[in-house]
Amino acid sequence: MKVYRIKELLSKGREALHEEVIVKGWVRSFRSNQFISLNDGSGQNNLQIVIDYNNFDNETLKQITTASAIRIDGIVSESKGAGQEIEVIAAKIKIYGYANPDDVQETILQPKRHSLEKLREQAHLRFRTNTFAAVMRVRNALSFAVHQYFNKNGFFYINTPIITGSDAEGAGEMFTVTNLDLNDLPRDNDGIVDFSQDFFGKKTNLTVSGQLEAEAAAMGLGKVYTFGPTFRAENSNTTRHLAEFWMIEPEVAFYDLEKDIDLAEDFLKYCIQYAVDNCKEDLDFLNKRFEEEQKQKPKEEKSEHNLHEKLEFVLKNKFIRLSYTEAIDILKNSKPNQKGKFKYPIEEWGADLQSEHERYLVEKHFKTPVVLFDYPAKIKAFYMRLNDDGKTVRAMDVLFPGIGEIIGGSQREERPEILKQKMRELNINEEELWWYLDTRKFGTVPHAGFGLGLERLVQFVTGMGNIRDVIPFPRTPNNAEF
Ligand code: 4AD
Ligand code: MG
């Protein structure tokens, strides 16, 4: 007798008729003491199990409740029910774990619609829900596609440290890592904490980006990428920010910004296409969900496309490439700016773009993904390559409909003198980053890379509005439950 996962058995369809099989899963519902709807997490669709209750004792039947875990040994037969080709006629039932209906009543396992907020409060149970399980399977497919893309294209996967002494982005949004006794901190004469007595003999933090170490790796391996957890202590409670997220950062020697943008576009399209090709059932389900959600929205917030169309649209169209300066002109003259509709009005060149501006460009003006490049040096990180105009840097951001910034990247400053000058201007400690400067000393080359937040990509592909619903256990301000 073969043990099947339900997805595998359902996709075999009529070919499996009369086969003796074993399936194991959780009961979604049990109707008329006769029909069990069983799901084992392998896919969106449940398997129908048919029971002749005369063949089983009452004690067993009573334990087949919503959420309980069971094993069925049975025979595949043609289904008379609508929407399914096959079902399994149970010959043997084993109860692994009973779930008390009174307790289930209190949880999101109760088979009815629950809000996403409620699902979040029971994040440990939401893997059992259709929506979250679908999102997790798509997330898995996208992660796999990331590795496959880079592997096919000659990149090496490297692991950069999670505990580090450097602030790669220079934004200061870091979580300190220490094992000092917080109730009895060693201090110097000025009362400043003496981290030389800490575990690493210096102040350390959780990484905000693996980029600087990835650059060092690219200077020997040529093409590398990281894919790991990243931490930001930014106190922004938005639908697109997490305190802990997963970032993918490719870094390539001998690449300039144009090549970097080409890579970003090709890579994003590959991953999205992979999900479209491999997650059909889940995307169909998420599309229905998306369409229903859109119906509830006020007219001006409604998406013109359903989820499938959104994905197809991005796959088919070339991303628009636009300099920051051109973008500022468009924004300055835009209707919302002139009518005072932006929360942050665009007045002059040099303004940092807010998500309302990014989304205007993508969703209203161009209606297609946009790559902005050559940003003012003042609003970008220290490592970006200075242009000949002396005031812009070779930075790029990829902006997506409904998301805003999905990728941030740049060509790096490979000239040691200009890099040092910039670090001095920004008060970045040269001694701390001696090793980074070394990469410009021994055979420096033009190079470039970018960072993609995995969760933002999952949000785009699944159509989920809140980033907390695309990661198993979200970490956000005031929330580290589970
Ligand atoms: O633009 P960011 O800050 O760029 C970097 O960290 C560079 N070191 C990347 C590089 O060039 N190697 O972050 C890159 C991407 C963003 O575009 C966004 O997708 C995601 O990381 N991201 C976040 N995702 C979720 N929550 C947050 N708090 C995020 N901050 C950035
Ligand atoms: Mg950015």
XYZ file of C-alpha atoms in Angstrom, residues 147 155-161 210-218 221 223-228 249 251:
26
model
C 18.491 29.803 -5.778
C 26.507 32.855 -9.031
C 27.840 31.388 -5.794
C 25.651 31.398 -2.687
C 27.536 32.842 0.276
C 26.507 33.255 3.881
C 27.355 36.565 5.464
C 27.442 37.083 9.238
C 25.141 41.463 3.990
C 26.285 43.740 1.204
C 29.703 44.823 2.462
C 30.783 41.238 3.086
C 29.210 40.179 -0.238
C 31.342 42.812 -1.974
C 34.461 41.272 -0.426
C 33.336 37.852 -1.683
C 32.594 39.173 -5.184
C 34.466 34.802 -6.611
C 29.435 36.595 -8.925
C 27.866 35.916 -5.540
C 24.568 36.278 -3.721
C 23.399 36.172 -0.139
C 19.974 35.073 1.048
C 19.461 35.505 4.740
C 21.683 40.396 -2.287
C 26.946 41.285 -5.985
